[in-house]
Amino acid sequence: MKTLVFLCVALSILGLAVTEKKIVCYHGTWSYYRQGNGKFGVAQIDPFLCTHLVYTFFGISSEGGIRILDPYLDLDENYGLGNIRKFNELKKVNPKLKTIAGVGGWNEGSVTFSQVVNDPRKRQNFVKNSLEFLKKYNFNGLDVDWEYPAQRGGNQEKDKEAYTLLLKELSEFLHPKGYSLSAAVASAEFSAKISYNIAEVSKYLDFIGVMTYDLHGSWDPKIGNNAPLYAGSWEQTEFEKQLNVDAAIKYWLSNGGAPEKLLLGVPLYGRGFRMVNGQNKPGSVHGGPCQAGPYTQTPGMMGFNELCEKRRNEKWIDFWDDEQFVPYSTKDDQWIGFDDEKSIKFKSNYVNSHNLGGVIVWSIETDDFRGFCGRGTFPLLKELNASLLGNNHTWTPPSTSTIEWNPNPTSTTKPPPILPSPECTEDGYFRDPNDCSVFHQCINGTQYTFFCPHGLVFDPAIIACNWPHLVQC
């Protein structure tokens, strides 16, 4: 730390600018609906642990508008919880904090984004609506999370160019008004080269969140760490050698990404597998995803907070991967690869040594915010602050009892009848007749399936996921 302070003073004396590293934290707002110790609302956010907070997610309409996906949670109207207002009021607690509206995400898909950005009129609608949206709700910037241009049903020939044009036009609209523009992007070369003209994209964005996580998971044939810093010796093919933080960042740098704009992705969760015959080394075969965490309830994934809570009553065996600089833990046939304070120190050193702009964090509500690991609340975020910013501070959030709660919210909108399982005879959104949390989109005879965040169901009245007792299911 003394070395860092000395360097900053020296640069200041020489008249060179010293840019503070960014810690950009994504907040999955659906975590408000989680049960028990997993419940996380705005009241649990420490507003001093992140330089930027991203509210996720807002949707994009077929005409280029920005859609509120959960009116009950997001808005004050109709007895809503006013989450957007409360989120942006965190800036009253920490005036240095910047808040950002995140549009897109995995569930939003690629099809609507593609249709909008390839139509000049709709693209302009999105640009203008973005400015109006940021003004109306008091955000400081926009984060575009299109996953991914020219993929997942997008236009393979046109999306790459259209995405760059979208960012150019957004930059021309937002920057003169003082708003920031950022994006979350695919990390590995095999995906990034399809979607981005990196040098051009870098011109228009204030920072670029490289999603260097989900590099391995139960979709792979072998056990692998979620976000390894370097390749393992077991990874022999060119494809396998792309699946690590170092390879991804170097690809973005070598293709024109400005280092001071690139933010390294740090996951506050792990990816897991079911081991076969006790084979626990990365590169071993596996028998499918690990058990779901009690709150995130997604097989093959577990929040750091969930793992910390499990350790209170369960015996987990810890390992350290000397090749990939990340830990993993096992219990019986369960295997979890994750990040801890030690691996985060290595990643922070990587950020500093490559002169990167900082980190993005997915996502704040899966850090150990209740302190079950015995190292205080938010231990991973605090390690990032110590390693990147030199900050060591404490803050006590209010108790969960301060979260506003309306036991009898009402909906004034009568939902339309539920349509049968679509055969894509007409375009539109359709709720699955067998599972209210699943919905489908039909476009030109092709069906795309989406899943609401845990605890929500699809509401045909607003074409979005909603609180269950507001929906006839």
PDB file of N, CA and C in Angstrom, residues 336-400:
ATOM      1  N   ILE A 336     -17.297 -27.396  -6.024  1.00  0.00           N
ATOM      2  CA  ILE A 336     -17.571 -25.972  -6.294  1.00  0.00           C
ATOM      3  C   ILE A 336     -16.262 -25.245  -6.559  1.00  0.00           C
ATOM      4  N   GLY A 337     -16.164 -24.563  -7.693  1.00  0.00           N
ATOM      5  CA  GLY A 337     -15.050 -23.673  -7.975  1.00  0.00           C
ATOM      6  C   GLY A 337     -15.516 -22.234  -7.873  1.00  0.00           C
ATOM      7  N   PHE A 338     -14.806 -21.401  -7.140  1.00  0.00           N
ATOM      8  CA  PHE A 338     -15.297 -20.058  -6.819  1.00  0.00           C
ATOM      9  C   PHE A 338     -14.115 -19.110  -6.663  1.00  0.00           C
ATOM     10  N   ASP A 339     -14.373 -17.899  -6.191  1.00  0.00           N
ATOM     11  CA  ASP A 339     -13.324 -16.942  -5.856  1.00  0.00           C
ATOM     12  C   ASP A 339     -13.403 -16.620  -4.374  1.00  0.00           C
ATOM     13  N   ASP A 340     -12.238 -16.462  -3.745  1.00  0.00           N
ATOM     14  CA  ASP A 340     -12.167 -16.029  -2.355  1.00  0.00           C
ATOM     15  C   ASP A 340     -11.217 -14.837  -2.269  1.00  0.00           C
ATOM     16  N   GLU A 341     -10.909 -14.396  -1.057  1.00  0.00           N
ATOM     17  CA  GLU A 341     -10.049 -13.231  -0.904  1.00  0.00           C
ATOM     18  C   GLU A 341      -8.674 -13.435  -1.537  1.00  0.00           C
ATOM     19  N   LYS A 342      -8.145 -14.643  -1.429  1.00  0.00           N
ATOM     20  CA  LYS A 342      -6.820 -14.909  -1.988  1.00  0.00           C
ATOM     21  C   LYS A 342      -6.819 -14.783  -3.504  1.00  0.00           C
ATOM     22  N   SER A 343      -7.784 -15.390  -4.163  1.00  0.00           N
ATOM     23  CA  SER A 343      -7.829 -15.313  -5.629  1.00  0.00           C
ATOM     24  C   SER A 343      -8.128 -13.893  -6.090  1.00  0.00           C
ATOM     25  N   ILE A 344      -8.917 -13.173  -5.296  1.00  0.00           N
ATOM     26  CA  ILE A 344      -9.235 -11.782  -5.655  1.00  0.00           C
ATOM     27  C   ILE A 344      -7.996 -10.896  -5.561  1.00  0.00           C
ATOM     28  N   LYS A 345      -7.097 -11.193  -4.608  1.00  0.00           N
ATOM     29  CA  LYS A 345      -5.834 -10.448  -4.550  1.00  0.00           C
ATOM     30  C   LYS A 345      -5.025 -10.648  -5.830  1.00  0.00           C
ATOM     31  N   PHE A 346      -4.968 -11.884  -6.304  1.00  0.00           N
ATOM     32  CA  PHE A 346      -4.249 -12.150  -7.548  1.00  0.00           C
ATOM     33  C   PHE A 346      -4.892 -11.413  -8.721  1.00  0.00           C
ATOM     34  N   LYS A 347      -6.215 -11.391  -8.773  1.00  0.00           N
ATOM     35  CA  LYS A 347      -6.897 -10.707  -9.874  1.00  0.00           C
ATOM     36  C   LYS A 347      -6.710  -9.195  -9.771  1.00  0.00           C
ATOM     37  N   SER A 348      -6.697  -8.680  -8.556  1.00  0.00           N
ATOM     38  CA  SER A 348      -6.448  -7.247  -8.376  1.00  0.00           C
ATOM     39  C   SER A 348      -5.034  -6.888  -8.829  1.00  0.00           C
ATOM     40  N   ASN A 349      -4.067  -7.733  -8.493  1.00  0.00           N
ATOM     41  CA  ASN A 349      -2.697  -7.511  -8.966  1.00  0.00           C
ATOM     42  C   ASN A 349      -2.628  -7.538 -10.484  1.00  0.00           C
ATOM     43  N   TYR A 350      -3.414  -8.416 -11.080  1.00  0.00           N
ATOM     44  CA  TYR A 350      -3.467  -8.498 -12.549  1.00  0.00           C
ATOM     45  C   TYR A 350      -4.015  -7.188 -13.130  1.00  0.00           C
ATOM     46  N   VAL A 351      -5.079  -6.675 -12.517  1.00  0.00           N
ATOM     47  CA  VAL A 351      -5.654  -5.393 -12.957  1.00  0.00           C
ATOM     48  C   VAL A 351      -4.602  -4.291 -12.907  1.00  0.00           C
ATOM     49  N   ASN A 352      -3.877  -4.228 -11.818  1.00  0.00           N
ATOM     50  CA  ASN A 352      -2.870  -3.181 -11.654  1.00  0.00           C
ATOM     51  C   ASN A 352      -1.693  -3.358 -12.620  1.00  0.00           C
ATOM     52  N   SER A 353      -1.224  -4.586 -12.766  1.00  0.00           N
ATOM     53  CA  SER A 353      -0.046  -4.812 -13.602  1.00  0.00           C
ATOM     54  C   SER A 353      -0.332  -4.609 -15.083  1.00  0.00           C
ATOM     55  N   HIS A 354      -1.595  -4.760 -15.498  1.00  0.00           N
ATOM     56  CA  HIS A 354      -1.960  -4.545 -16.902  1.00  0.00           C
ATOM     57  C   HIS A 354      -2.620  -3.190 -17.118  1.00  0.00           C
ATOM     58  N   ASN A 355      -2.604  -2.346 -16.088  1.00  0.00           N
ATOM     59  CA  ASN A 355      -3.150  -0.983 -16.173  1.00  0.00           C
ATOM     60  C   ASN A 355      -4.608  -0.967 -16.618  1.00  0.00           C
ATOM     61  N   LEU A 356      -5.379  -1.955 -16.160  1.00  0.00           N
ATOM     62  CA  LEU A 356      -6.804  -1.994 -16.485  1.00  0.00           C
ATOM     63  C   LEU A 356      -7.561  -0.968 -15.650  1.00  0.00           C
ATOM     64  N   GLY A 357      -8.800  -0.705 -16.071  1.00  0.00           N
ATOM     65  CA  GLY A 357      -9.589   0.326 -15.398  1.00  0.00           C
ATOM     66  C   GLY A 357     -10.194  -0.103 -14.081  1.00  0.00           C
ATOM     67  N   GLY A 358     -10.233  -1.409 -13.816  1.00  0.00           N
ATOM     68  CA  GLY A 358     -10.828  -1.884 -12.574  1.00  0.00           C
ATOM     69  C   GLY A 358     -11.529  -3.203 -12.785  1.00  0.00           C
ATOM     70  N   VAL A 359     -12.659  -3.384 -12.096  1.00  0.00           N
ATOM     71  CA  VAL A 359     -13.382  -4.653 -12.153  1.00  0.00           C
ATOM     72  C   VAL A 359     -14.881  -4.410 -12.266  1.00  0.00           C
ATOM     73  N   ILE A 360     -15.575  -5.389 -12.826  1.00  0.00           N
ATOM     74  CA  ILE A 360     -17.019  -5.487 -12.639  1.00  0.00           C
ATOM     75  C   ILE A 360     -17.266  -6.694 -11.750  1.00  0.00           C
ATOM     76  N   VAL A 361     -18.330  -6.643 -10.986  1.00  0.00           N
ATOM     77  CA  VAL A 361     -18.645  -7.684 -10.016  1.00  0.00           C
ATOM     78  C   VAL A 361     -20.056  -8.183 -10.266  1.00  0.00           C
ATOM     79  N   TRP A 362     -20.192  -9.486 -10.492  1.00  0.00           N
ATOM     80  CA  TRP A 362     -21.515 -10.092 -10.566  1.00  0.00           C
ATOM     81  C   TRP A 362     -21.599 -11.133  -9.455  1.00  0.00           C
ATOM     82  N   SER A 363     -22.516 -10.936  -8.527  1.00  0.00           N
ATOM     83  CA  SER A 363     -23.286  -9.734  -8.291  1.00  0.00           C
ATOM     84  C   SER A 363     -23.319  -9.510  -6.788  1.00  0.00           C
ATOM     85  N   ILE A 364     -23.597  -8.308  -6.375  1.00  0.00           N
ATOM     86  CA  ILE A 364     -23.354  -7.869  -5.008  1.00  0.00           C
ATOM     87  C   ILE A 364     -24.099  -8.699  -3.972  1.00  0.00           C
ATOM     88  N   GLU A 365     -25.271  -9.226  -4.347  1.00  0.00           N
ATOM     89  CA  GLU A 365     -26.100  -9.951  -3.376  1.00  0.00           C
ATOM     90  C   GLU A 365     -25.643 -11.384  -3.121  1.00  0.00           C
ATOM     91  N   THR A 366     -24.602 -11.853  -3.842  1.00  0.00           N
ATOM     92  CA  THR A 366     -24.081 -13.192  -3.551  1.00  0.00           C
ATOM     93  C   THR A 366     -22.733 -13.146  -2.829  1.00  0.00           C
ATOM     94  N   ASP A 367     -22.266 -11.952  -2.468  1.00  0.00           N
ATOM     95  CA  ASP A 367     -21.166 -11.885  -1.515  1.00  0.00           C
ATOM     96  C   ASP A 367     -21.720 -12.341  -0.157  1.00  0.00           C
ATOM     97  N   ASP A 368     -20.853 -12.593   0.787  1.00  0.00           N
ATOM     98  CA  ASP A 368     -21.284 -13.052   2.118  1.00  0.00           C
ATOM     99  C   ASP A 368     -21.762 -11.840   2.919  1.00  0.00           C
ATOM    100  N   PHE A 369     -22.929 -11.315   2.527  1.00  0.00           N
ATOM    101  CA  PHE A 369     -23.377 -10.048   3.112  1.00  0.00           C
ATOM    102  C   PHE A 369     -23.850 -10.195   4.550  1.00  0.00           C
ATOM    103  N   ARG A 370     -24.057 -11.433   5.018  1.00  0.00           N
ATOM    104  CA  ARG A 370     -24.432 -11.649   6.419  1.00  0.00           C
ATOM    105  C   ARG A 370     -23.248 -12.099   7.287  1.00  0.00           C
ATOM    106  N   GLY A 371     -22.100 -12.315   6.675  1.00  0.00           N
ATOM    107  CA  GLY A 371     -20.893 -12.629   7.433  1.00  0.00           C
ATOM    108  C   GLY A 371     -20.819 -14.044   7.963  1.00  0.00           C
ATOM    109  N   PHE A 372     -21.412 -15.008   7.245  1.00  0.00           N
ATOM    110  CA  PHE A 372     -21.416 -16.391   7.718  1.00  0.00           C
ATOM    111  C   PHE A 372     -20.026 -17.023   7.716  1.00  0.00           C
ATOM    112  N   CYS A 373     -19.133 -16.533   6.848  1.00  0.00           N
ATOM    113  CA  CYS A 373     -17.791 -17.111   6.814  1.00  0.00           C
ATOM    114  C   CYS A 373     -16.931 -16.649   7.991  1.00  0.00           C
ATOM    115  N   GLY A 374     -17.451 -15.706   8.781  1.00  0.00           N
ATOM    116  CA  GLY A 374     -16.728 -15.266   9.965  1.00  0.00           C
ATOM    117  C   GLY A 374     -15.666 -14.220   9.689  1.00  0.00           C
ATOM    118  N   ARG A 375     -15.723 -13.605   8.506  1.00  0.00           N
ATOM    119  CA  ARG A 375     -14.720 -12.585   8.164  1.00  0.00           C
ATOM    120  C   ARG A 375     -15.389 -11.232   7.912  1.00  0.00           C
ATOM    121  N   GLY A 376     -16.508 -11.020   8.594  1.00  0.00           N
ATOM    122  CA  GLY A 376     -17.243  -9.775   8.424  1.00  0.00           C
ATOM    123  C   GLY A 376     -18.157  -9.838   7.219  1.00  0.00           C
ATOM    124  N   THR A 377     -18.942  -8.788   7.036  1.00  0.00           N
ATOM    125  CA  THR A 377     -19.858  -8.731   5.897  1.00  0.00           C
ATOM    126  C   THR A 377     -19.110  -8.321   4.623  1.00  0.00           C
ATOM    127  N   PHE A 378     -19.585  -8.787   3.486  1.00  0.00           N
ATOM    128  CA  PHE A 378     -19.033  -8.464   2.176  1.00  0.00           C
ATOM    129  C   PHE A 378     -17.506  -8.655   2.109  1.00  0.00           C
ATOM    130  N   PRO A 379     -16.999  -9.805   2.505  1.00  0.00           N
ATOM    131  CA  PRO A 379     -15.540  -9.971   2.536  1.00  0.00           C
ATOM    132  C   PRO A 379     -14.881  -9.866   1.163  1.00  0.00           C
ATOM    133  N   LEU A 380     -15.549 -10.306   0.111  1.00  0.00           N
ATOM    134  CA  LEU A 380     -14.940 -10.257  -1.219  1.00  0.00           C
ATOM    135  C   LEU A 380     -14.879  -8.828  -1.744  1.00  0.00           C
ATOM    136  N   LEU A 381     -15.959  -8.095  -1.567  1.00  0.00           N
ATOM    137  CA  LEU A 381     -15.951  -6.692  -1.997  1.00  0.00           C
ATOM    138  C   LEU A 381     -14.957  -5.872  -1.180  1.00  0.00           C
ATOM    139  N   LYS A 382     -14.839  -6.178   0.088  1.00  0.00           N
ATOM    140  CA  LYS A 382     -13.885  -5.438   0.914  1.00  0.00           C
ATOM    141  C   LYS A 382     -12.450  -5.741   0.495  1.00  0.00           C
ATOM    142  N   GLU A 383     -12.194  -6.968   0.056  1.00  0.00           N
ATOM    143  CA  GLU A 383     -10.857  -7.292  -0.441  1.00  0.00           C
ATOM    144  C   GLU A 383     -10.566  -6.513  -1.727  1.00  0.00           C
ATOM    145  N   LEU A 384     -11.544  -6.386  -2.603  1.00  0.00           N
ATOM    146  CA  LEU A 384     -11.358  -5.587  -3.817  1.00  0.00           C
ATOM    147  C   LEU A 384     -11.064  -4.136  -3.477  1.00  0.00           C
ATOM    148  N   ASN A 385     -11.776  -3.606  -2.501  1.00  0.00           N
ATOM    149  CA  ASN A 385     -11.530  -2.224  -2.081  1.00  0.00           C
ATOM    150  C   ASN A 385     -10.135  -2.055  -1.522  1.00  0.00           C
ATOM    151  N   ALA A 386      -9.699  -3.007  -0.709  1.00  0.00           N
ATOM    152  CA  ALA A 386      -8.371  -2.912  -0.118  1.00  0.00           C
ATOM    153  C   ALA A 386      -7.285  -3.047  -1.181  1.00  0.00           C
ATOM    154  N   SER A 387      -7.474  -3.972  -2.124  1.00  0.00           N
ATOM    155  CA  SER A 387      -6.447  -4.250  -3.123  1.00  0.00           C
ATOM    156  C   SER A 387      -6.385  -3.209  -4.232  1.00  0.00           C
ATOM    157  N   LEU A 388      -7.526  -2.648  -4.607  1.00  0.00           N
ATOM    158  CA  LEU A 388      -7.561  -1.725  -5.748  1.00  0.00           C
ATOM    159  C   LEU A 388      -7.595  -0.266  -5.330  1.00  0.00           C
ATOM    160  N   LEU A 389      -8.239   0.027  -4.201  1.00  0.00           N
ATOM    161  CA  LEU A 389      -8.430   1.425  -3.806  1.00  0.00           C
ATOM    162  C   LEU A 389      -7.718   1.791  -2.517  1.00  0.00           C
ATOM    163  N   GLY A 390      -7.234   0.786  -1.793  1.00  0.00           N
ATOM    164  CA  GLY A 390      -6.602   1.074  -0.510  1.00  0.00           C
ATOM    165  C   GLY A 390      -7.590   1.450   0.559  1.00  0.00           C
ATOM    166  N   ASN A 391      -8.862   1.079   0.364  1.00  0.00           N
ATOM    167  CA  ASN A 391      -9.907   1.448   1.320  1.00  0.00           C
ATOM    168  C   ASN A 391     -10.132   0.333   2.327  1.00  0.00           C
ATOM    169  N   ASN A 392     -10.149   0.689   3.596  1.00  0.00           N
ATOM    170  CA  ASN A 392     -10.509  -0.240   4.666  1.00  0.00           C
ATOM    171  C   ASN A 392     -11.489   0.483   5.574  1.00  0.00           C
ATOM    172  N   HIS A 393     -12.770   0.310   5.307  1.00  0.00           N
ATOM    173  CA  HIS A 393     -13.770   1.031   6.088  1.00  0.00           C
ATOM    174  C   HIS A 393     -14.860   0.072   6.536  1.00  0.00           C
ATOM    175  N   THR A 394     -15.658   0.517   7.463  1.00  0.00           N
ATOM    176  CA  THR A 394     -16.780  -0.283   7.941  1.00  0.00           C
ATOM    177  C   THR A 394     -18.058   0.513   7.785  1.00  0.00           C
ATOM    178  N   TRP A 395     -19.139  -0.213   7.592  1.00  0.00           N
ATOM    179  CA  TRP A 395     -20.451   0.426   7.457  1.00  0.00           C
ATOM    180  C   TRP A 395     -21.488  -0.587   7.906  1.00  0.00           C
ATOM    181  N   THR A 396     -22.457  -0.162   8.708  1.00  0.00           N
ATOM    182  CA  THR A 396     -23.489  -1.062   9.202  1.00  0.00           C
ATOM    183  C   THR A 396     -24.798  -0.762   8.499  1.00  0.00           C
ATOM    184  N   PRO A 397     -25.290  -1.704   7.668  1.00  0.00           N
ATOM    185  CA  PRO A 397     -26.552  -1.462   6.976  1.00  0.00           C
ATOM    186  C   PRO A 397     -27.717  -1.573   7.945  1.00  0.00           C
ATOM    187  N   PRO A 398     -28.846  -0.957   7.622  1.00  0.00           N
ATOM    188  CA  PRO A 398     -30.023  -1.117   8.469  1.00  0.00           C
ATOM    189  C   PRO A 398     -30.519  -2.554   8.413  1.00  0.00           C
ATOM    190  N   SER A 399     -31.315  -2.944   9.408  1.00  0.00           N
ATOM    191  CA  SER A 399     -31.825  -4.312   9.440  1.00  0.00           C
ATOM    192  C   SER A 399     -32.856  -4.518   8.350  1.00  0.00           C
ATOM    193  N   THR A 400     -33.162  -5.789   8.066  1.00  0.00           N
ATOM    194  CA  THR A 400     -34.126  -6.097   7.005  1.00  0.00           C
ATOM    195  C   THR A 400     -35.508  -5.570   7.341  1.00  0.00           C
TER     196      THR A 400
END
